[in-house]
Amino acid sequence: MGTHVLEVQNLGKSYPAIPIQRGGSSIRDLLQSLFPARSSNRISQNGDGFWALRNVSFSAEQGDVIGLLGHNGAGKTTLLRIISEVTEPSEGIVRVRGRVGSLLGANAGFHPELTGRENIYLVGALLSVERKKIDTLFDEIVAFAELARFIDEKVKHYSSGMGIRLGFSVATHLLPEILILDELLAVSDVGFQVKALRRVHSISTQDRLIFFVSHNTEAILELCNKVLVLHKGKSIFFGSPSEAVNKYLDSIK
Amino acid sequence: MTIEENHRIQWRELRPRVFSLPLTIPILWRYRTVLRCLIVREFQIRYRPLSAGILWVGLQPIFFALVIAIPLSRISNLGIDGMSYLSFVLTALVPWIFFANCTQSSAVSLIEAEELIKHASFPRALIPIAMVGSKIVDLVFALIFLWVWIWFKHENVISLATWLLPLVLLWLIFLSMGVSLFASAACAQFRDLRYVVPFIVQVLFFASPVVYSTGSLHGTAAQLILLNPATPIIEATRAAFLGTPLPPNMIVLRSLALTLVLFLVASVYFGRMSRRIADIL
């Protein structure tokens, strides 16, 4: 077992209920919030927004493969976003060591206007990997993703399967200390799923912390040594995979 | 210790922050590779498909100038003597186009980089800064073209203004960066603004002495134009090439101060907004 690389204490994340919502506001929203119509629901304007996460605590070590289970909207992606420093916690503390690389959904972390090749270098730069190292790994990355023909096309033209393949390949070759794999299996075909799972297996022996999010409980049981189960933003279990799966299945009944 | 090793050992604490640190030079340096990736990308858009890409950068101001100058040169009393109206407009167009392009491409830059922002952690200001950075190269090319043109027409005048040109350009970049930061943050927060920006830029065009000289205005119009921090920049650029008078010191100082204030406000606003940006995009 390895050293601690992640500590999450009482983590909470809220989104305000006032019109600064997802998708951005419009000027109309801004004006509306300044001059609310009489019939509008003023209750929504207090501080209590929507808590995507509340009171989540756990810790993880190098070499762990942590599964993340929960219904849609339970807060899994939010948690991972906070750990990747993409967004900030509203309360609590997260302590993390090492670079975090995420694959959150298809075409994740890629700039749509850049080609696959450029994105590989961009992600490498974001992970502070030296350009020379990326050069040496480049061919392997493309080969694993089976994208040699498309590597010089803009990522916005990739199908979601292609995006996942590239993202996964980049992440697992550049190997940041903390690796996040969110919904890897949902969009990829069976062939790639097998390949990917095999690769996750082989990485897990390399002292990385891996987060694995999936609704595929079999894969979770196969790969993970600890599982965190979230339900409506709260952590309802953290521990052995088999118990976790049961808790998860109970929670969604 | 390499950055890699340092990352492995140092704990980072993520907690709700009361205020966020501004983007500093050391941070910019640390992310220089990312910045380079983003800037190089902008180049390739411009210079790859049309190998005339470089030409277009130089031709754009000339095109623009021709479109404006030919009809307007019929109007007298715009305050020009000793040079063709075309050159008059051209020298002002080069800095103007830089400013306008920076503003317009930065405004939508954060919105377009939504995927990247939502999945990777990096100082968000890199996005609009990369936009401005790529336009700087365009500016250099345009200036070279401009110099050749003016020289060719024997209208070049070397004066104090010519030596001051590098400083004026730095000022221009600084102003554009402030406006870009502000525009990108505002458009990320209020999506509709992206459609308003081109309109605002148009208004600013007429509020700047591009097609007329500052001296030709009187009264309130003149006062308003002098409030525009871009005004002395444009006049000074024109002066550097054509030997027209430099703007008075007081105006310059006032505009410099305005530029600085704008930059500070933009930075603070951008910093505050970028903390929430992954949530609001």
PDB file of C-alpha atoms in Angstrom, chain B:
ATOM      1  CA  MET B   1      13.325  19.503  -8.086  1.00  0.00           C
ATOM      2  CA  THR B   2      11.298  19.263 -11.258  1.00  0.00           C
ATOM      3  CA  ILE B   3       7.736  20.399 -11.363  1.00  0.00           C
ATOM      4  CA  GLU B   4       6.764  16.754 -11.549  1.00  0.00           C
ATOM      5  CA  GLU B   5       8.565  15.818  -8.392  1.00  0.00           C
ATOM      6  CA  ASN B   6       7.356  18.875  -6.626  1.00  0.00           C
ATOM      7  CA  HIS B   7       3.784  17.997  -7.467  1.00  0.00           C
ATOM      8  CA  ARG B   8       4.252  14.564  -6.031  1.00  0.00           C
ATOM      9  CA  ILE B   9       5.400  15.765  -2.684  1.00  0.00           C
ATOM     10  CA  GLN B  10       3.577  18.971  -1.909  1.00  0.00           C
ATOM     11  CA  TRP B  11       0.102  18.885  -0.469  1.00  0.00           C
ATOM     12  CA  ARG B  12      -2.362  21.245  -2.016  1.00  0.00           C
ATOM     13  CA  GLU B  13      -5.330  22.426  -0.047  1.00  0.00           C
ATOM     14  CA  LEU B  14      -8.552  23.091  -1.840  1.00  0.00           C
ATOM     15  CA  ARG B  15     -11.006  25.056   0.170  1.00  0.00           C
ATOM     16  CA  PRO B  16     -13.493  27.823  -0.468  1.00  0.00           C
ATOM     17  CA  ARG B  17     -11.428  30.891  -1.107  1.00  0.00           C
ATOM     18  CA  VAL B  18     -12.305  34.349  -0.036  1.00  0.00           C
ATOM     19  CA  PHE B  19     -10.404  35.934  -2.846  1.00  0.00           C
ATOM     20  CA  SER B  20      -8.380  34.540  -5.658  1.00  0.00           C
ATOM     21  CA  LEU B  21      -4.864  35.515  -6.565  1.00  0.00           C
ATOM     22  CA  PRO B  22      -4.440  37.415  -9.783  1.00  0.00           C
ATOM     23  CA  LEU B  23      -2.578  35.867 -12.661  1.00  0.00           C
ATOM     24  CA  THR B  24       1.032  36.693 -11.986  1.00  0.00           C
ATOM     25  CA  ILE B  25       4.108  36.505 -14.159  1.00  0.00           C
ATOM     26  CA  PRO B  26       5.481  33.385 -12.408  1.00  0.00           C
ATOM     27  CA  ILE B  27       2.196  31.596 -13.020  1.00  0.00           C
ATOM     28  CA  LEU B  28       2.207  32.693 -16.643  1.00  0.00           C
ATOM     29  CA  TRP B  29       5.723  31.298 -16.926  1.00  0.00           C
ATOM     30  CA  ARG B  30       4.729  28.005 -15.380  1.00  0.00           C
ATOM     31  CA  TYR B  31       1.948  27.593 -17.894  1.00  0.00           C
ATOM     32  CA  ARG B  32       3.963  28.848 -20.820  1.00  0.00           C
ATOM     33  CA  THR B  33       3.681  25.549 -22.704  1.00  0.00           C
ATOM     34  CA  VAL B  34      -0.085  25.631 -22.471  1.00  0.00           C
ATOM     35  CA  LEU B  35      -0.069  29.225 -23.615  1.00  0.00           C
ATOM     36  CA  ARG B  36       2.139  28.313 -26.521  1.00  0.00           C
ATOM     37  CA  CYS B  37      -0.198  25.480 -27.547  1.00  0.00           C
ATOM     38  CA  LEU B  38      -3.160  27.814 -27.561  1.00  0.00           C
ATOM     39  CA  ILE B  39      -1.376  30.591 -29.447  1.00  0.00           C
ATOM     40  CA  VAL B  40       0.122  28.263 -32.030  1.00  0.00           C
ATOM     41  CA  ARG B  41      -3.363  26.958 -32.611  1.00  0.00           C
ATOM     42  CA  GLU B  42      -4.586  30.437 -33.496  1.00  0.00           C
ATOM     43  CA  PHE B  43      -1.752  30.826 -35.982  1.00  0.00           C
ATOM     44  CA  GLN B  44      -2.540  27.625 -37.724  1.00  0.00           C
ATOM     45  CA  ILE B  45      -6.088  28.708 -38.243  1.00  0.00           C
ATOM     46  CA  ARG B  46      -4.873  31.831 -39.910  1.00  0.00           C
ATOM     47  CA  TYR B  47      -1.789  30.755 -41.756  1.00  0.00           C
ATOM     48  CA  ARG B  48      -2.298  27.177 -42.844  1.00  0.00           C
ATOM     49  CA  PRO B  49      -5.239  26.786 -45.208  1.00  0.00           C
ATOM     50  CA  LEU B  50      -4.582  29.930 -47.211  1.00  0.00           C
ATOM     51  CA  SER B  51      -0.891  30.232 -47.673  1.00  0.00           C
ATOM     52  CA  ALA B  52      -1.894  33.771 -48.440  1.00  0.00           C
ATOM     53  CA  GLY B  53      -2.694  33.934 -44.759  1.00  0.00           C
ATOM     54  CA  ILE B  54       0.249  36.133 -44.034  1.00  0.00           C
ATOM     55  CA  LEU B  55      -0.700  38.379 -46.894  1.00  0.00           C
ATOM     56  CA  TRP B  56      -4.204  38.712 -45.578  1.00  0.00           C
ATOM     57  CA  VAL B  57      -2.899  39.990 -42.297  1.00  0.00           C
ATOM     58  CA  GLY B  58      -1.183  42.787 -44.122  1.00  0.00           C
ATOM     59  CA  LEU B  59      -3.947  43.265 -46.637  1.00  0.00           C
ATOM     60  CA  GLN B  60      -6.807  43.448 -44.196  1.00  0.00           C
ATOM     61  CA  PRO B  61      -6.041  46.993 -43.097  1.00  0.00           C
ATOM     62  CA  ILE B  62      -5.438  48.019 -46.679  1.00  0.00           C
ATOM     63  CA  PHE B  63      -8.748  46.554 -47.810  1.00  0.00           C
ATOM     64  CA  PHE B  64     -10.529  48.204 -44.983  1.00  0.00           C
ATOM     65  CA  ALA B  65      -8.800  51.465 -45.656  1.00  0.00           C
ATOM     66  CA  LEU B  66      -9.698  51.397 -49.339  1.00  0.00           C
ATOM     67  CA  VAL B  67     -13.324  50.736 -48.556  1.00  0.00           C
ATOM     68  CA  ILE B  68     -13.434  53.701 -46.228  1.00  0.00           C
ATOM     69  CA  ALA B  69     -11.025  56.054 -47.835  1.00  0.00           C
ATOM     70  CA  ILE B  70     -12.277  56.159 -51.387  1.00  0.00           C
ATOM     71  CA  PRO B  71     -15.754  57.467 -50.585  1.00  0.00           C
ATOM     72  CA  LEU B  72     -14.654  59.582 -47.654  1.00  0.00           C
ATOM     73  CA  SER B  73     -11.755  61.254 -49.356  1.00  0.00           C
ATOM     74  CA  ARG B  74     -14.317  63.262 -51.242  1.00  0.00           C
ATOM     75  CA  ILE B  75     -15.247  64.897 -47.979  1.00  0.00           C
ATOM     76  CA  SER B  76     -12.883  67.662 -47.172  1.00  0.00           C
ATOM     77  CA  ASN B  77     -12.233  69.140 -43.776  1.00  0.00           C
ATOM     78  CA  LEU B  78     -11.279  65.917 -42.094  1.00  0.00           C
ATOM     79  CA  GLY B  79      -8.085  67.530 -40.940  1.00  0.00           C
ATOM     80  CA  ILE B  80      -5.463  66.054 -43.171  1.00  0.00           C
ATOM     81  CA  ASP B  81      -2.657  67.810 -44.899  1.00  0.00           C
ATOM     82  CA  GLY B  82       0.483  66.674 -46.553  1.00  0.00           C
ATOM     83  CA  MET B  83      -0.462  63.036 -46.876  1.00  0.00           C
ATOM     84  CA  SER B  84      -2.970  61.009 -48.730  1.00  0.00           C
ATOM     85  CA  TYR B  85      -6.151  60.208 -46.926  1.00  0.00           C
ATOM     86  CA  LEU B  86      -5.465  56.583 -47.582  1.00  0.00           C
ATOM     87  CA  SER B  87      -2.265  56.578 -45.602  1.00  0.00           C
ATOM     88  CA  PHE B  88      -3.931  58.648 -42.949  1.00  0.00           C
ATOM     89  CA  VAL B  89      -6.561  55.988 -42.416  1.00  0.00           C
ATOM     90  CA  LEU B  90      -4.191  53.097 -42.901  1.00  0.00           C
ATOM     91  CA  THR B  91      -1.839  54.044 -40.102  1.00  0.00           C
ATOM     92  CA  ALA B  92      -4.740  54.290 -37.704  1.00  0.00           C
ATOM     93  CA  LEU B  93      -6.323  51.093 -38.901  1.00  0.00           C
ATOM     94  CA  VAL B  94      -3.403  48.875 -37.974  1.00  0.00           C
ATOM     95  CA  PRO B  95      -3.641  49.460 -34.210  1.00  0.00           C
ATOM     96  CA  TRP B  96      -7.403  49.632 -34.449  1.00  0.00           C
ATOM     97  CA  ILE B  97      -7.748  46.278 -36.159  1.00  0.00           C
ATOM     98  CA  PHE B  98      -5.498  44.742 -33.548  1.00  0.00           C
ATOM     99  CA  PHE B  99      -7.694  46.092 -30.790  1.00  0.00           C
ATOM    100  CA  ALA B 100     -10.933  45.087 -32.494  1.00  0.00           C
ATOM    101  CA  ASN B 101      -9.744  41.580 -33.333  1.00  0.00           C
ATOM    102  CA  CYS B 102      -8.466  41.021 -29.816  1.00  0.00           C
ATOM    103  CA  THR B 103     -11.731  42.134 -28.299  1.00  0.00           C
ATOM    104  CA  GLN B 104     -13.954  40.160 -30.597  1.00  0.00           C
ATOM    105  CA  SER B 105     -12.050  36.900 -30.462  1.00  0.00           C
ATOM    106  CA  SER B 106     -11.463  37.102 -26.712  1.00  0.00           C
ATOM    107  CA  ALA B 107     -15.097  37.811 -26.039  1.00  0.00           C
ATOM    108  CA  VAL B 108     -16.154  34.363 -27.186  1.00  0.00           C
ATOM    109  CA  SER B 109     -12.947  32.586 -26.226  1.00  0.00           C
ATOM    110  CA  LEU B 110     -14.100  31.338 -22.849  1.00  0.00           C
ATOM    111  CA  ILE B 111     -17.442  30.247 -24.177  1.00  0.00           C
ATOM    112  CA  GLU B 112     -15.782  28.269 -26.926  1.00  0.00           C
ATOM    113  CA  ALA B 113     -13.328  26.662 -24.544  1.00  0.00           C
ATOM    114  CA  GLU B 114     -16.162  25.408 -22.362  1.00  0.00           C
ATOM    115  CA  GLU B 115     -15.147  21.753 -22.641  1.00  0.00           C
ATOM    116  CA  LEU B 116     -11.581  22.451 -21.749  1.00  0.00           C
ATOM    117  CA  ILE B 117     -12.523  24.648 -18.808  1.00  0.00           C
ATOM    118  CA  LYS B 118     -14.945  22.151 -17.380  1.00  0.00           C
ATOM    119  CA  HIS B 119     -12.489  19.309 -17.383  1.00  0.00           C
ATOM    120  CA  ALA B 120      -9.037  20.675 -16.809  1.00  0.00           C
ATOM    121  CA  SER B 121      -7.537  22.952 -14.220  1.00  0.00           C
ATOM    122  CA  PHE B 122      -5.453  25.899 -15.364  1.00  0.00           C
ATOM    123  CA  PRO B 123      -5.553  29.663 -14.958  1.00  0.00           C
ATOM    124  CA  ARG B 124      -8.542  30.599 -17.074  1.00  0.00           C
ATOM    125  CA  ALA B 125      -6.998  33.896 -18.086  1.00  0.00           C
ATOM    126  CA  LEU B 126      -4.684  31.925 -20.370  1.00  0.00           C
ATOM    127  CA  ILE B 127      -7.513  31.655 -22.856  1.00  0.00           C
ATOM    128  CA  PRO B 128      -8.080  35.348 -23.598  1.00  0.00           C
ATOM    129  CA  ILE B 129      -4.375  36.043 -23.177  1.00  0.00           C
ATOM    130  CA  ALA B 130      -3.588  33.463 -25.833  1.00  0.00           C
ATOM    131  CA  MET B 131      -6.004  35.241 -28.146  1.00  0.00           C
ATOM    132  CA  VAL B 132      -4.264  38.546 -27.605  1.00  0.00           C
ATOM    133  CA  GLY B 133      -0.889  36.850 -27.990  1.00  0.00           C
ATOM    134  CA  SER B 134      -1.764  35.480 -31.397  1.00  0.00           C
ATOM    135  CA  LYS B 135      -3.015  38.855 -32.572  1.00  0.00           C
ATOM    136  CA  ILE B 136       0.288  40.401 -31.567  1.00  0.00           C
ATOM    137  CA  VAL B 137       2.029  38.446 -34.275  1.00  0.00           C
ATOM    138  CA  ASP B 138      -0.571  39.697 -36.745  1.00  0.00           C
ATOM    139  CA  LEU B 139       0.158  43.190 -35.545  1.00  0.00           C
ATOM    140  CA  VAL B 140       3.853  42.808 -36.242  1.00  0.00           C
ATOM    141  CA  PHE B 141       3.200  41.632 -39.777  1.00  0.00           C
ATOM    142  CA  ALA B 142       0.702  44.396 -40.370  1.00  0.00           C
ATOM    143  CA  LEU B 143       3.183  46.963 -39.144  1.00  0.00           C
ATOM    144  CA  ILE B 144       5.800  45.653 -41.537  1.00  0.00           C
ATOM    145  CA  PHE B 145       3.375  45.907 -44.415  1.00  0.00           C
ATOM    146  CA  LEU B 146       2.410  49.377 -43.306  1.00  0.00           C
ATOM    147  CA  TRP B 147       5.994  50.492 -43.127  1.00  0.00           C
ATOM    148  CA  VAL B 148       6.656  49.219 -46.625  1.00  0.00           C
ATOM    149  CA  TRP B 149       3.568  50.945 -47.944  1.00  0.00           C
ATOM    150  CA  ILE B 150       4.309  54.286 -46.356  1.00  0.00           C
ATOM    151  CA  TRP B 151       7.918  54.132 -47.437  1.00  0.00           C
ATOM    152  CA  PHE B 152       6.858  53.258 -50.935  1.00  0.00           C
ATOM    153  CA  LYS B 153       4.610  56.297 -51.101  1.00  0.00           C
ATOM    154  CA  HIS B 154       7.420  58.480 -49.738  1.00  0.00           C
ATOM    155  CA  GLU B 155       5.249  59.661 -46.911  1.00  0.00           C
ATOM    156  CA  ASN B 156       7.296  58.354 -44.060  1.00  0.00           C
ATOM    157  CA  VAL B 157       8.496  60.876 -41.563  1.00  0.00           C
ATOM    158  CA  ILE B 158      10.887  59.879 -38.845  1.00  0.00           C
ATOM    159  CA  SER B 159      10.303  61.900 -35.742  1.00  0.00           C
ATOM    160  CA  LEU B 160      10.280  61.526 -31.995  1.00  0.00           C
ATOM    161  CA  ALA B 161       7.028  59.662 -32.431  1.00  0.00           C
ATOM    162  CA  THR B 162       8.764  56.977 -34.456  1.00  0.00           C
ATOM    163  CA  TRP B 163      11.115  56.202 -31.605  1.00  0.00           C
ATOM    164  CA  LEU B 164       8.228  56.099 -29.198  1.00  0.00           C
ATOM    165  CA  LEU B 165       6.349  53.583 -31.294  1.00  0.00           C
ATOM    166  CA  PRO B 166       7.441  50.489 -29.325  1.00  0.00           C
ATOM    167  CA  LEU B 167       6.139  52.063 -26.142  1.00  0.00           C
ATOM    168  CA  VAL B 168       2.912  53.029 -27.817  1.00  0.00           C
ATOM    169  CA  LEU B 169       2.494  49.473 -29.041  1.00  0.00           C
ATOM    170  CA  LEU B 170       3.081  48.122 -25.552  1.00  0.00           C
ATOM    171  CA  TRP B 171       0.385  50.456 -24.335  1.00  0.00           C
ATOM    172  CA  LEU B 172      -1.913  49.255 -27.096  1.00  0.00           C
ATOM    173  CA  ILE B 173      -1.341  45.646 -26.077  1.00  0.00           C
ATOM    174  CA  PHE B 174      -1.929  46.470 -22.445  1.00  0.00           C
ATOM    175  CA  LEU B 175      -5.185  48.219 -23.216  1.00  0.00           C
ATOM    176  CA  SER B 176      -6.349  45.405 -25.472  1.00  0.00           C
ATOM    177  CA  MET B 177      -5.536  42.851 -22.838  1.00  0.00           C
ATOM    178  CA  GLY B 178      -7.608  44.673 -20.261  1.00  0.00           C
ATOM    179  CA  VAL B 179     -10.564  44.958 -22.565  1.00  0.00           C
ATOM    180  CA  SER B 180     -10.175  41.320 -23.627  1.00  0.00           C
ATOM    181  CA  LEU B 181     -10.145  40.078 -20.060  1.00  0.00           C
ATOM    182  CA  PHE B 182     -13.218  42.081 -19.279  1.00  0.00           C
ATOM    183  CA  ALA B 183     -15.075  41.087 -22.439  1.00  0.00           C
ATOM    184  CA  SER B 184     -14.302  37.396 -22.080  1.00  0.00           C
ATOM    185  CA  ALA B 185     -15.421  37.356 -18.454  1.00  0.00           C
ATOM    186  CA  ALA B 186     -18.569  39.319 -19.151  1.00  0.00           C
ATOM    187  CA  CYS B 187     -19.544  37.121 -22.086  1.00  0.00           C
ATOM    188  CA  ALA B 188     -18.915  33.963 -20.093  1.00  0.00           C
ATOM    189  CA  GLN B 189     -21.211  35.257 -17.400  1.00  0.00           C
ATOM    190  CA  PHE B 190     -23.836  36.767 -19.690  1.00  0.00           C
ATOM    191  CA  ARG B 191     -23.945  34.778 -22.852  1.00  0.00           C
ATOM    192  CA  ASP B 192     -26.038  37.277 -24.805  1.00  0.00           C
ATOM    193  CA  LEU B 193     -23.252  39.812 -24.620  1.00  0.00           C
ATOM    194  CA  ARG B 194     -21.341  38.001 -27.314  1.00  0.00           C
ATOM    195  CA  TYR B 195     -23.817  39.436 -29.807  1.00  0.00           C
ATOM    196  CA  VAL B 196     -23.502  42.909 -28.406  1.00  0.00           C
ATOM    197  CA  VAL B 197     -19.700  43.043 -28.577  1.00  0.00           C
ATOM    198  CA  PRO B 198     -19.405  43.579 -32.356  1.00  0.00           C
ATOM    199  CA  PHE B 199     -21.823  46.456 -32.040  1.00  0.00           C
ATOM    200  CA  ILE B 200     -19.836  48.028 -29.218  1.00  0.00           C
ATOM    201  CA  VAL B 201     -16.671  47.666 -31.233  1.00  0.00           C
ATOM    202  CA  GLN B 202     -18.348  49.497 -34.116  1.00  0.00           C
ATOM    203  CA  VAL B 203     -19.342  52.338 -31.852  1.00  0.00           C
ATOM    204  CA  LEU B 204     -15.801  52.556 -30.523  1.00  0.00           C
ATOM    205  CA  PHE B 205     -14.558  52.685 -34.083  1.00  0.00           C
ATOM    206  CA  PHE B 206     -16.338  55.936 -34.623  1.00  0.00           C
ATOM    207  CA  ALA B 207     -15.317  57.133 -31.198  1.00  0.00           C
ATOM    208  CA  SER B 208     -11.673  56.773 -32.236  1.00  0.00           C
ATOM    209  CA  PRO B 209      -9.784  59.035 -34.618  1.00  0.00           C
ATOM    210  CA  VAL B 210      -9.382  56.441 -37.348  1.00  0.00           C
ATOM    211  CA  VAL B 211     -11.217  58.100 -40.221  1.00  0.00           C
ATOM    212  CA  TYR B 212     -10.849  61.608 -38.917  1.00  0.00           C
ATOM    213  CA  SER B 213      -8.246  63.437 -36.930  1.00  0.00           C
ATOM    214  CA  THR B 214      -8.827  64.487 -33.355  1.00  0.00           C
ATOM    215  CA  GLY B 215      -7.997  68.030 -34.244  1.00  0.00           C
ATOM    216  CA  SER B 216     -10.896  68.275 -36.640  1.00  0.00           C
ATOM    217  CA  LEU B 217     -13.455  67.945 -33.883  1.00  0.00           C
ATOM    218  CA  HIS B 218     -14.790  70.641 -31.616  1.00  0.00           C
ATOM    219  CA  GLY B 219     -16.777  70.968 -28.447  1.00  0.00           C
ATOM    220  CA  THR B 220     -18.415  67.996 -26.825  1.00  0.00           C
ATOM    221  CA  ALA B 221     -17.465  65.647 -29.599  1.00  0.00           C
ATOM    222  CA  ALA B 222     -13.819  66.429 -29.089  1.00  0.00           C
ATOM    223  CA  GLN B 223     -14.107  65.995 -25.335  1.00  0.00           C
ATOM    224  CA  LEU B 224     -15.743  62.626 -25.695  1.00  0.00           C
ATOM    225  CA  ILE B 225     -13.183  61.408 -28.171  1.00  0.00           C
ATOM    226  CA  LEU B 226     -10.405  62.477 -25.864  1.00  0.00           C
ATOM    227  CA  LEU B 227     -11.902  60.383 -23.103  1.00  0.00           C
ATOM    228  CA  ASN B 228     -11.333  57.287 -25.189  1.00  0.00           C
ATOM    229  CA  PRO B 229      -8.019  55.772 -24.065  1.00  0.00           C
ATOM    230  CA  ALA B 230      -7.465  54.458 -27.589  1.00  0.00           C
ATOM    231  CA  THR B 231      -7.418  57.965 -29.037  1.00  0.00           C
ATOM    232  CA  PRO B 232      -3.864  58.973 -28.089  1.00  0.00           C
ATOM    233  CA  ILE B 233      -2.630  55.508 -29.016  1.00  0.00           C
ATOM    234  CA  ILE B 234      -4.015  55.854 -32.508  1.00  0.00           C
ATOM    235  CA  GLU B 235      -2.806  59.401 -32.943  1.00  0.00           C
ATOM    236  CA  ALA B 236       0.640  58.417 -31.723  1.00  0.00           C
ATOM    237  CA  THR B 237       0.841  55.507 -34.153  1.00  0.00           C
ATOM    238  CA  ARG B 238      -0.123  57.798 -36.947  1.00  0.00           C
ATOM    239  CA  ALA B 239       2.479  60.268 -35.793  1.00  0.00           C
ATOM    240  CA  ALA B 240       5.151  57.580 -35.791  1.00  0.00           C
ATOM    241  CA  PHE B 241       4.656  56.905 -39.473  1.00  0.00           C
ATOM    242  CA  LEU B 242       3.463  60.171 -40.940  1.00  0.00           C
ATOM    243  CA  GLY B 243       4.919  62.793 -38.676  1.00  0.00           C
ATOM    244  CA  THR B 244       1.614  64.225 -37.520  1.00  0.00           C
ATOM    245  CA  PRO B 245       1.717  65.862 -34.095  1.00  0.00           C
ATOM    246  CA  LEU B 246       1.792  63.697 -30.992  1.00  0.00           C
ATOM    247  CA  PRO B 247      -1.139  63.996 -28.606  1.00  0.00           C
ATOM    248  CA  PRO B 248      -0.612  66.420 -25.707  1.00  0.00           C
ATOM    249  CA  ASN B 249       0.927  65.068 -22.517  1.00  0.00           C
ATOM    250  CA  MET B 250      -2.079  65.634 -20.343  1.00  0.00           C
ATOM    251  CA  ILE B 251      -4.250  63.579 -22.627  1.00  0.00           C
ATOM    252  CA  VAL B 252      -1.647  60.852 -22.725  1.00  0.00           C
ATOM    253  CA  LEU B 253      -1.340  60.732 -18.966  1.00  0.00           C
ATOM    254  CA  ARG B 254      -5.064  60.675 -18.473  1.00  0.00           C
ATOM    255  CA  SER B 255      -5.504  57.875 -20.969  1.00  0.00           C
ATOM    256  CA  LEU B 256      -2.680  55.905 -19.422  1.00  0.00           C
ATOM    257  CA  ALA B 257      -4.366  56.205 -16.072  1.00  0.00           C
ATOM    258  CA  LEU B 258      -7.661  55.091 -17.560  1.00  0.00           C
ATOM    259  CA  THR B 259      -5.957  52.123 -19.191  1.00  0.00           C
ATOM    260  CA  LEU B 260      -4.440  51.107 -15.897  1.00  0.00           C
ATOM    261  CA  VAL B 261      -7.722  51.399 -14.046  1.00  0.00           C
ATOM    262  CA  LEU B 262      -9.473  49.428 -16.739  1.00  0.00           C
ATOM    263  CA  PHE B 263      -6.871  46.691 -16.534  1.00  0.00           C
ATOM    264  CA  LEU B 264      -7.153  46.462 -12.767  1.00  0.00           C
ATOM    265  CA  VAL B 265     -10.933  46.360 -12.816  1.00  0.00           C
ATOM    266  CA  ALA B 266     -10.872  43.767 -15.581  1.00  0.00           C
ATOM    267  CA  SER B 267      -8.378  41.601 -13.691  1.00  0.00           C
ATOM    268  CA  VAL B 268     -10.372  41.660 -10.501  1.00  0.00           C
ATOM    269  CA  TYR B 269     -13.590  40.934 -12.310  1.00  0.00           C
ATOM    270  CA  PHE B 270     -12.006  38.141 -14.290  1.00  0.00           C
ATOM    271  CA  GLY B 271     -10.459  36.650 -11.171  1.00  0.00           C
ATOM    272  CA  ARG B 272     -13.753  36.609  -9.345  1.00  0.00           C
ATOM    273  CA  MET B 273     -15.686  35.236 -12.250  1.00  0.00           C
ATOM    274  CA  SER B 274     -13.145  32.554 -13.079  1.00  0.00           C
ATOM    275  CA  ARG B 275     -13.649  30.940  -9.699  1.00  0.00           C
ATOM    276  CA  ARG B 276     -17.184  30.134 -10.703  1.00  0.00           C
ATOM    277  CA  ILE B 277     -16.685  29.714 -14.381  1.00  0.00           C
ATOM    278  CA  ALA B 278     -16.879  25.945 -14.509  1.00  0.00           C
ATOM    279  CA  ASP B 279     -20.222  26.246 -12.777  1.00  0.00           C
ATOM    280  CA  ILE B 280     -21.729  28.919 -14.967  1.00  0.00           C
ATOM    281  CA  LEU B 281     -20.599  27.889 -18.406  1.00  0.00           C
TER     282      LEU B 281
END
